[in-house]
Structure formats: C-alpha cells, structure tokens
C-alpha cells in the first residue's frame, strides 16, 4: 500500500505542528530543525512541513511514498512508457532520510516524486534539505542507465 505525500511550506513550524497534530490526531513521526513529517494512518497521508522553504501556505512538492525500490523502478517504467520525462535519484539524502525516487513534472510545473525511504539520515547529513534543492538538483546523465526520457541524479541534497 502506498500513500500520498503533501509537502507544505510553513512560516512557523511550531504553530503548524500544533495545528496538524490536532487536525490529524497524531504527533509528527519525525521532527528536525525547520522540518516535521507526519505519517497519518487515516486518511493515508505523509504530511511534510518545511519551514522557510517557500511562500508560507504553498505546496513545496507532492509525492507518493511506496515501500520498496522495486516499486520506485516500476513507477519509473510506467511513467516513461506513458511518455513522461522522469528524473531518477538513487541513494539520495533528503528530508533526513536516504531515499530512492523518481520525479516527474505536471503540466502546471508541479513536481511529483515517487519514493521509498531506505534509511534514516543524521541531521548533519541532511542540513539544507528543507529548501527548493529538490527541484533544482543538478542532473547527471549516465548513458548506460538512462533513456532519452530519463535523467539520473545521484547524491543530491533534496527534500
């Protein structure tokens, strides 16, 4: 089972955590400086709060959390077969976790990621993840592992 991820830019993380804790009747699953995420059981939702990541109250990015690297690869193949340009990231550290993911952009430039968390990451390894780095990560081309519609990014700082 997967769940939708909604990453929101917030001005005051403490106030936002207090509000969303009440709204969803749950405490954050992870809390770091400028960052919190909730693993909401009902409705299935990963809510990410990013302090100072953009205009308060706006969407930072959207996603679908899956539970294996195979599911990320399957999503990438499905998206590419549908004619969408994808950007893959492997073993990237963002949001205080090591992740594999694939990105696509919607017609209105909204960024979507399909991702899996591989391991927790230290605060030191994740400094700066609460920014727009995820949508401006440098892209490296690897002709052995990419097609015309795939770009692979490795070891980027991303949220």
PDB file of N, CA and C in Angstrom, residues 76 80-81 84-86 141-152:
ATOM      1  N   UNK A  76       8.772   4.329 -12.340  1.00  0.00           N
ATOM      2  CA  UNK A  76       9.585   4.994 -13.362  1.00  0.00           C
ATOM      3  C   UNK A  76       9.313   4.385 -14.739  1.00  0.00           C
ATOM      4  N   UNK A  80       7.624   6.450 -17.834  1.00  0.00           N
ATOM      5  CA  UNK A  80       8.354   6.573 -19.095  1.00  0.00           C
ATOM      6  C   UNK A  80       7.546   5.989 -20.249  1.00  0.00           C
ATOM      7  N   UNK A  81       6.905   4.839 -20.023  1.00  0.00           N
ATOM      8  CA  UNK A  81       6.088   4.218 -21.066  1.00  0.00           C
ATOM      9  C   UNK A  81       4.911   5.114 -21.448  1.00  0.00           C
ATOM     10  N   UNK A  84       6.236  10.326 -20.234  1.00  0.00           N
ATOM     11  CA  UNK A  84       6.649  11.397 -19.327  1.00  0.00           C
ATOM     12  C   UNK A  84       8.156  11.385 -19.101  1.00  0.00           C
ATOM     13  N   UNK A  85       8.720  12.556 -18.967  1.00  0.00           N
ATOM     14  CA  UNK A  85      10.148  12.688 -18.660  1.00  0.00           C
ATOM     15  C   UNK A  85      10.317  12.461 -17.168  1.00  0.00           C
ATOM     16  N   UNK A  86      11.235  11.588 -16.798  1.00  0.00           N
ATOM     17  CA  UNK A  86      11.479  11.276 -15.401  1.00  0.00           C
ATOM     18  C   UNK A  86      12.898  11.670 -15.008  1.00  0.00           C
ATOM     19  N   UNK A 141      23.895  12.689 -16.414  1.00  0.00           N
ATOM     20  CA  UNK A 141      23.430  11.721 -17.402  1.00  0.00           C
ATOM     21  C   UNK A 141      24.354  10.513 -17.387  1.00  0.00           C
ATOM     22  N   UNK A 142      23.775   9.332 -17.368  1.00  0.00           N
ATOM     23  CA  UNK A 142      24.511   8.074 -17.380  1.00  0.00           C
ATOM     24  C   UNK A 142      23.941   7.249 -18.515  1.00  0.00           C
ATOM     25  N   UNK A 143      24.620   7.242 -19.647  1.00  0.00           N
ATOM     26  CA  UNK A 143      24.066   6.617 -20.842  1.00  0.00           C
ATOM     27  C   UNK A 143      23.837   5.122 -20.670  1.00  0.00           C
ATOM     28  N   UNK A 144      24.518   4.483 -19.755  1.00  0.00           N
ATOM     29  CA  UNK A 144      24.311   3.053 -19.550  1.00  0.00           C
ATOM     30  C   UNK A 144      23.005   2.769 -18.824  1.00  0.00           C
ATOM     31  N   UNK A 145      22.465   3.777 -18.120  1.00  0.00           N
ATOM     32  CA  UNK A 145      21.274   3.536 -17.318  1.00  0.00           C
ATOM     33  C   UNK A 145      20.132   4.489 -17.627  1.00  0.00           C
ATOM     34  N   UNK A 146      20.227   5.266 -18.680  1.00  0.00           N
ATOM     35  CA  UNK A 146      19.162   6.217 -18.957  1.00  0.00           C
ATOM     36  C   UNK A 146      18.707   6.120 -20.398  1.00  0.00           C
ATOM     37  N   UNK A 147      17.513   6.603 -20.618  1.00  0.00           N
ATOM     38  CA  UNK A 147      16.989   6.724 -21.973  1.00  0.00           C
ATOM     39  C   UNK A 147      16.780   8.201 -22.240  1.00  0.00           C
ATOM     40  N   UNK A 148      16.252   8.513 -23.396  1.00  0.00           N
ATOM     41  CA  UNK A 148      16.032   9.919 -23.742  1.00  0.00           C
ATOM     42  C   UNK A 148      15.069  10.589 -22.774  1.00  0.00           C
ATOM     43  N   UNK A 149      14.195   9.806 -22.135  1.00  0.00           N
ATOM     44  CA  UNK A 149      13.210  10.408 -21.245  1.00  0.00           C
ATOM     45  C   UNK A 149      13.558  10.228 -19.767  1.00  0.00           C
ATOM     46  N   UNK A 150      14.788   9.837 -19.475  1.00  0.00           N
ATOM     47  CA  UNK A 150      15.185   9.610 -18.093  1.00  0.00           C
ATOM     48  C   UNK A 150      16.449  10.387 -17.781  1.00  0.00           C
ATOM     49  N   UNK A 151      16.452  11.016 -16.637  1.00  0.00           N
ATOM     50  CA  UNK A 151      17.662  11.642 -16.133  1.00  0.00           C
ATOM     51  C   UNK A 151      17.925  11.065 -14.757  1.00  0.00           C
ATOM     52  N   UNK A 152      19.173  10.797 -14.436  1.00  0.00           N
ATOM     53  CA  UNK A 152      19.533  10.222 -13.150  1.00  0.00           C
ATOM     54  C   UNK A 152      20.336  11.223 -12.365  1.00  0.00           C
TER      55      UNK A 152
END
